[in-house]
Amino acid sequence: MRTTSRYRAAARMIAAIGVVSLVAACSGSGGTTGGATDGTTGGGYPDRNITIVVPFSAGGPTDTVTRMIAEPMAAKLGGKIVVQNVEGAGGTVGAGEVAQAEPDGYTVLMHHIGMSTAPALYKDLGYKPLESFEMVGLVTEVPMTIVARKDFGPATLQDLVSHVKANAGKVTLANAGIGAASHLCGLLFQTAAGVKLQEVPYEGTGPALTDLVGGQVDFMCDQTTNTSGQISAGEVKAYAVTTPERVQSLPDLPTTAEAGLPGLQVSVWHGLYVPKGTPQEVVQKLSEALKTALADQKVVDQMAKLGTAPVPAEDATPQAHRAKLEEQLGTWAKVIADAGVKAS
């Protein structure tokens, strides 16, 4: 069950290209880049490239969200932003690198719900989410979908639950690796359905979804930012969305509650981080740039097509972000302890 050579080649190309130094157009500057001189950023920041580290594979949901906001953030900051994929160990490799980076605002981390689950999963994490980072702001909360290979037998979510209970040793549940959003959602599915399944971990959501479309695995739980296109194209069979309300881009897809599994509700929140000790004025500039990006109509439209939306402006702040992380750390510690899951 390996990623196809086509996917591997595309992933390497995307990772190498990054955002290709997204350049902000400065008014009256004739395309000059670097630190703004019109007072938008001030204080000389930024005067060189900013790198946003995505701790997951290129082409995955978190990577997609990052690339959506990178250009308008760069425009607000009057500089350049490059996206760098540093994958491995459920996002902890990239997060660890950012935690150890110079706290000057030039190395930023985009992470998802995995920031709140890593301490419960990994014995020697190497960083502490609340102590090793400054929070910049929340970005979006992405619904999850339960999808299967298109020729999988069960027709409804209730049929799926019945089928996996009767065939627990034969059904394969794919995920993007321990600690990934798809893995966490899969744990909640098994808890809600009262079954233990054979899990197949991949190094990223892209490879997992590729094999699902190809029929190598049976089903998985993944973010709408990664599955909406395949669902609309009929490349996978979709059972439900894991949020209290249906999503605009998939109006015919029932919620898990509507489909008979109310115990499965989860969304994947994303946020931006910088190393602890980053000057507060720099954190504030990044937060303001994030708010500008999330209000950009192009970003709003892109997210809507993928079944999600930017968070309200009041949530794109360090304070709201920290409160969310604190709450989620407690929630997932219990879920993971109850599931008895540990990462090696």
XYZ file of C-alpha atoms in Angstrom:
344
model
C 0.000 0.000 0.000
C 2.418 2.625 -1.193
C 1.912 6.005 -2.743
C 1.970 5.955 -6.508
C 5.105 7.235 -8.207
C 3.028 10.010 -9.737
C 2.013 11.294 -6.317
C 5.553 11.080 -4.957
C 6.909 13.082 -7.893
C 4.186 15.724 -7.549
C 4.718 15.986 -3.803
C 8.449 16.490 -4.206
C 7.855 19.173 -6.810
C 5.339 21.041 -4.654
C 7.577 20.854 -1.607
C 10.534 22.139 -3.593
C 8.623 24.986 -5.139
C 6.866 26.074 -1.934
C 4.974 29.265 -2.441
C 7.776 30.461 -4.696
C 8.403 33.546 -2.614
C 4.986 35.119 -2.655
C 5.766 38.777 -3.263
C 3.602 41.585 -2.011
C 3.033 44.416 -4.406
C 4.038 47.626 -2.684
C 2.184 50.740 -3.737
C 4.409 53.001 -5.793
C 7.408 50.696 -5.391
C 7.499 49.250 -8.878
C 7.316 45.722 -7.442
C 9.982 46.247 -4.783
C 9.882 43.635 -2.030
C 11.145 43.476 1.529
C 10.196 45.604 4.528
C 7.329 47.998 3.973
C 8.010 51.696 4.061
C 4.401 52.922 4.209
C 3.850 52.172 7.904
C 1.904 48.961 7.275
C 4.435 46.836 9.166
C 6.995 49.346 10.474
C 9.942 48.570 12.697
C 11.893 46.948 9.878
C 9.949 43.663 10.025
C 9.988 41.848 7.714
C 13.181 42.646 5.848
C 13.710 39.122 4.491
C 11.723 36.003 3.634
C 9.307 34.577 6.185
C 9.012 30.785 6.179
C 5.788 29.074 7.208
C 6.575 25.488 8.160
C 3.848 22.934 7.452
C 4.638 19.762 9.428
C 2.791 17.549 6.959
C 3.163 16.480 3.343
C 2.676 18.800 0.395
C -0.825 18.671 -1.039
C -2.457 17.669 2.249
C -5.220 19.640 4.026
C -2.956 21.717 6.281
C -0.675 22.499 3.353
C -3.701 23.583 1.299
C -4.961 25.961 3.995
C -1.479 27.437 4.446
C -1.055 28.196 0.775
C -4.457 29.905 0.703
C -3.489 32.482 3.307
C 0.214 32.911 2.459
C -0.203 35.376 -0.399
C -2.583 37.844 1.309
C -0.497 37.664 4.491
C 2.601 38.517 2.471
C 0.764 41.430 0.857
C -0.194 42.834 4.252
C 3.321 42.412 5.646
C 4.974 43.870 2.561
C 7.406 40.986 2.266
C 7.772 37.420 1.015
C 6.421 34.165 2.404
C 7.683 30.711 1.512
C 5.907 27.518 2.566
C 8.180 24.669 3.628
C 6.947 21.103 4.231
C 8.785 19.353 7.094
C 6.820 16.155 7.612
C 7.245 13.286 10.028
C 5.977 11.760 13.281
C 2.454 13.165 13.126
C 3.617 16.740 12.713
C 6.029 16.706 15.644
C 9.208 16.933 13.553
C 8.246 20.226 11.935
C 6.792 21.603 15.162
C 9.998 20.716 17.011
C 12.124 22.526 14.446
C 10.057 25.685 14.789
C 10.185 25.472 18.595
C 13.992 25.564 18.357
C 14.141 28.293 15.696
C 15.319 31.849 16.302
C 12.403 33.774 17.878
C 12.481 36.606 15.370
C 9.230 36.103 13.435
C 10.879 34.665 10.343
C 9.985 31.041 11.139
C 6.255 30.420 11.584
C 4.396 27.149 12.134
C 1.000 26.202 10.768
C -0.356 23.303 12.799
C -3.725 21.708 13.316
C -5.486 19.845 16.111
C -2.384 17.641 16.390
C -0.714 20.323 18.507
C -3.205 19.472 21.263
C -2.855 15.694 20.968
C 0.927 15.275 20.677
C 1.666 15.491 24.444
C -0.690 12.565 25.088
C 0.717 10.512 22.218
C 4.478 11.033 22.476
C 6.548 10.280 25.575
C 9.555 12.402 24.584
C 8.036 15.214 22.572
C 10.896 17.688 22.884
C 8.616 20.709 23.216
C 5.575 21.836 25.212
C 2.730 23.369 23.186
C 1.857 26.062 25.728
C 5.422 26.848 26.777
C 7.497 26.502 23.609
C 5.424 28.746 21.329
C 3.722 32.094 21.066
C 0.254 31.755 19.534
C -0.537 34.008 16.563
C -4.178 33.161 15.932
C -6.642 30.525 14.795
C -7.208 30.120 11.065
C -10.100 27.769 10.349
C -12.021 24.768 11.660
C -12.345 22.120 8.976
C -15.097 19.480 9.074
C -14.165 15.839 8.621
C -15.873 13.420 6.254
C -16.209 9.657 6.400
C -15.401 8.311 2.939
C -14.783 4.908 1.391
C -13.595 3.403 -1.862
C -16.412 3.900 -4.327
C -17.158 0.174 -4.689
C -17.318 -0.462 -0.921
C -20.498 -2.345 -0.035
C -22.210 -0.374 2.773
C -24.615 2.240 1.413
C -25.223 4.368 4.515
C -23.335 5.238 7.693
C -25.474 2.824 9.712
C -24.734 0.122 7.126
C -21.037 0.941 7.494
C -21.171 0.539 11.278
C -22.950 -2.809 10.942
C -20.484 -3.967 8.297
C -17.339 -3.085 10.244
C -18.685 -4.741 13.382
C -19.310 -7.945 11.444
C -15.977 -7.784 9.586
C -13.636 -6.018 12.002
C -10.657 -8.196 11.127
C -11.049 -7.680 7.405
C -11.946 -3.990 7.034
C -9.049 -1.531 6.633
C -9.205 1.993 8.050
C -6.613 4.321 6.526
C -5.076 7.355 8.208
C -2.225 9.812 7.712
C -0.186 8.488 10.635
C -0.452 8.446 14.416
C -1.584 11.804 15.706
C -2.831 13.020 12.329
C -6.357 14.406 12.148
C -7.526 11.375 10.181
C -6.126 9.092 12.879
C -7.886 11.006 15.661
C -11.176 11.000 13.800
C -10.726 7.282 13.174
C -10.297 6.715 16.920
C -13.529 8.584 17.594
C -15.311 6.540 14.903
C -14.200 3.282 16.491
C -15.275 4.507 19.926
C -18.672 5.677 18.683
C -19.221 2.463 16.702
C -17.918 0.241 19.485
C -15.410 -1.613 17.303
C -11.662 -2.055 16.928
C -10.425 -2.012 13.336
C -7.260 -2.768 11.395
C -5.666 0.646 10.858
C -3.340 1.386 7.948
C -1.098 4.419 8.601
C 0.439 6.436 5.777
C 2.972 9.249 5.687
C 0.430 11.947 4.929
C -3.190 12.310 3.913
C -2.433 12.583 0.212
C -0.992 9.066 -0.048
C -3.826 7.643 2.062
C -6.498 9.230 -0.101
C -4.673 8.154 -3.254
C -4.828 4.537 -2.142
C -8.458 4.916 -1.085
C -9.395 6.188 -4.545
C -7.356 3.339 -6.004
C -9.214 0.769 -3.907
C -6.230 -0.437 -1.838
C -7.939 0.426 1.483
C -11.606 0.411 2.508
C -12.402 3.705 4.210
C -11.043 6.651 6.160
C -11.969 9.861 7.929
C -10.484 12.987 6.360
C -10.923 16.741 6.141
C -13.252 18.336 3.607
C -10.290 20.334 2.295
C -8.905 17.017 1.076
C -12.055 15.111 0.102
C -14.573 17.583 -1.352
C -13.203 17.264 -4.882
C -13.199 13.468 -4.832
C -16.692 13.360 -3.330
C -18.105 15.741 -5.946
C -16.381 13.804 -8.737
C -17.756 10.489 -7.492
C -14.272 9.057 -6.944
C -15.123 8.007 -3.382
C -18.277 7.027 -1.521
C -19.194 9.564 1.172
C -21.228 8.690 4.274
C -21.338 11.765 6.501
C -19.745 14.993 7.690
C -18.630 15.134 11.333
C -20.093 18.512 12.301
C -23.462 19.510 13.815
C -24.560 21.143 10.547
C -24.148 20.189 6.897
C -21.436 21.944 4.907
C -22.284 24.310 2.094
C -20.071 22.635 -0.487
C -21.598 19.189 0.167
C -25.277 19.942 0.823
C -26.477 16.382 0.207
C -24.055 14.816 2.683
C -25.766 14.192 6.048
C -24.191 14.940 9.394
C -23.111 12.030 11.569
C -26.029 12.786 13.886
C -28.484 12.676 11.003
C -26.902 9.452 9.758
C -27.203 7.681 13.095
C -23.823 8.193 14.793
C -24.216 11.305 16.992
C -21.210 10.359 19.125
C -18.845 11.197 16.270
C -18.419 14.952 16.019
C -15.047 16.559 15.388
C -13.562 19.409 13.391
C -9.913 20.113 12.703
C -8.817 23.538 13.841
C -5.671 25.179 12.497
C -3.509 27.894 14.013
C -0.264 29.803 13.477
C 2.628 29.682 15.957
C 6.052 31.269 16.394
C 8.859 30.283 18.796
C 8.569 31.382 22.416
C 10.263 34.730 22.979
C 9.275 36.241 19.639
C 8.773 39.997 20.246
C 5.136 40.838 20.887
C 5.106 43.557 18.239
C 6.114 40.924 15.670
C 3.452 38.510 16.924
C 0.908 41.299 16.608
C 1.972 42.107 13.042
C 1.598 38.466 12.080
C -1.806 38.312 13.763
C -2.998 41.422 11.907
C -1.729 39.956 8.634
C -3.630 36.746 9.406
C -6.857 38.695 10.000
C -6.368 40.483 6.686
C -5.843 37.173 4.877
C -8.926 35.593 6.430
C -11.044 38.562 5.330
C -9.768 38.309 1.752
C -12.679 37.339 -0.509
C -10.531 34.997 -2.561
C -9.603 33.081 0.583
C -13.231 33.001 1.741
C -14.331 31.631 -1.639
C -11.519 29.054 -1.779
C -12.328 27.775 1.681
C -16.055 27.612 0.909
C -15.372 25.344 -2.050
C -13.555 22.995 0.327
C -16.295 22.918 2.922
C -14.824 25.282 5.490
C -14.572 28.991 6.360
C -12.152 31.396 8.054
C -12.607 31.857 11.790
C -14.149 35.163 12.949
C -11.648 38.004 13.382
C -11.852 37.769 17.175
C -10.536 34.183 16.998
C -7.549 35.096 14.815
C -5.796 36.436 17.907
C -3.129 35.090 20.277
C -5.575 35.159 23.199
C -8.317 33.139 21.492
C -5.749 30.734 20.094
C -4.219 30.050 23.513
C -7.649 29.484 25.080
C -8.531 26.983 22.338
C -5.265 25.105 22.748
C -5.637 24.884 26.527
C -9.160 23.480 26.199
C -8.213 20.995 23.497
C -5.184 19.676 25.387
C -7.490 18.560 28.185
C -10.114 17.096 25.876
C -7.751 14.968 23.809
C -5.666 13.780 26.745
C -8.710 11.868 27.978
C -9.751 10.555 24.552
C -6.267 9.242 23.793
C -5.805 7.755 27.276
C -9.135 5.942 26.969
C -8.120 4.593 23.559
C -4.782 3.378 24.936
C -2.864 4.784 21.959
C 0.813 5.731 22.099
C 3.205 6.790 19.374
C 6.606 5.131 19.257
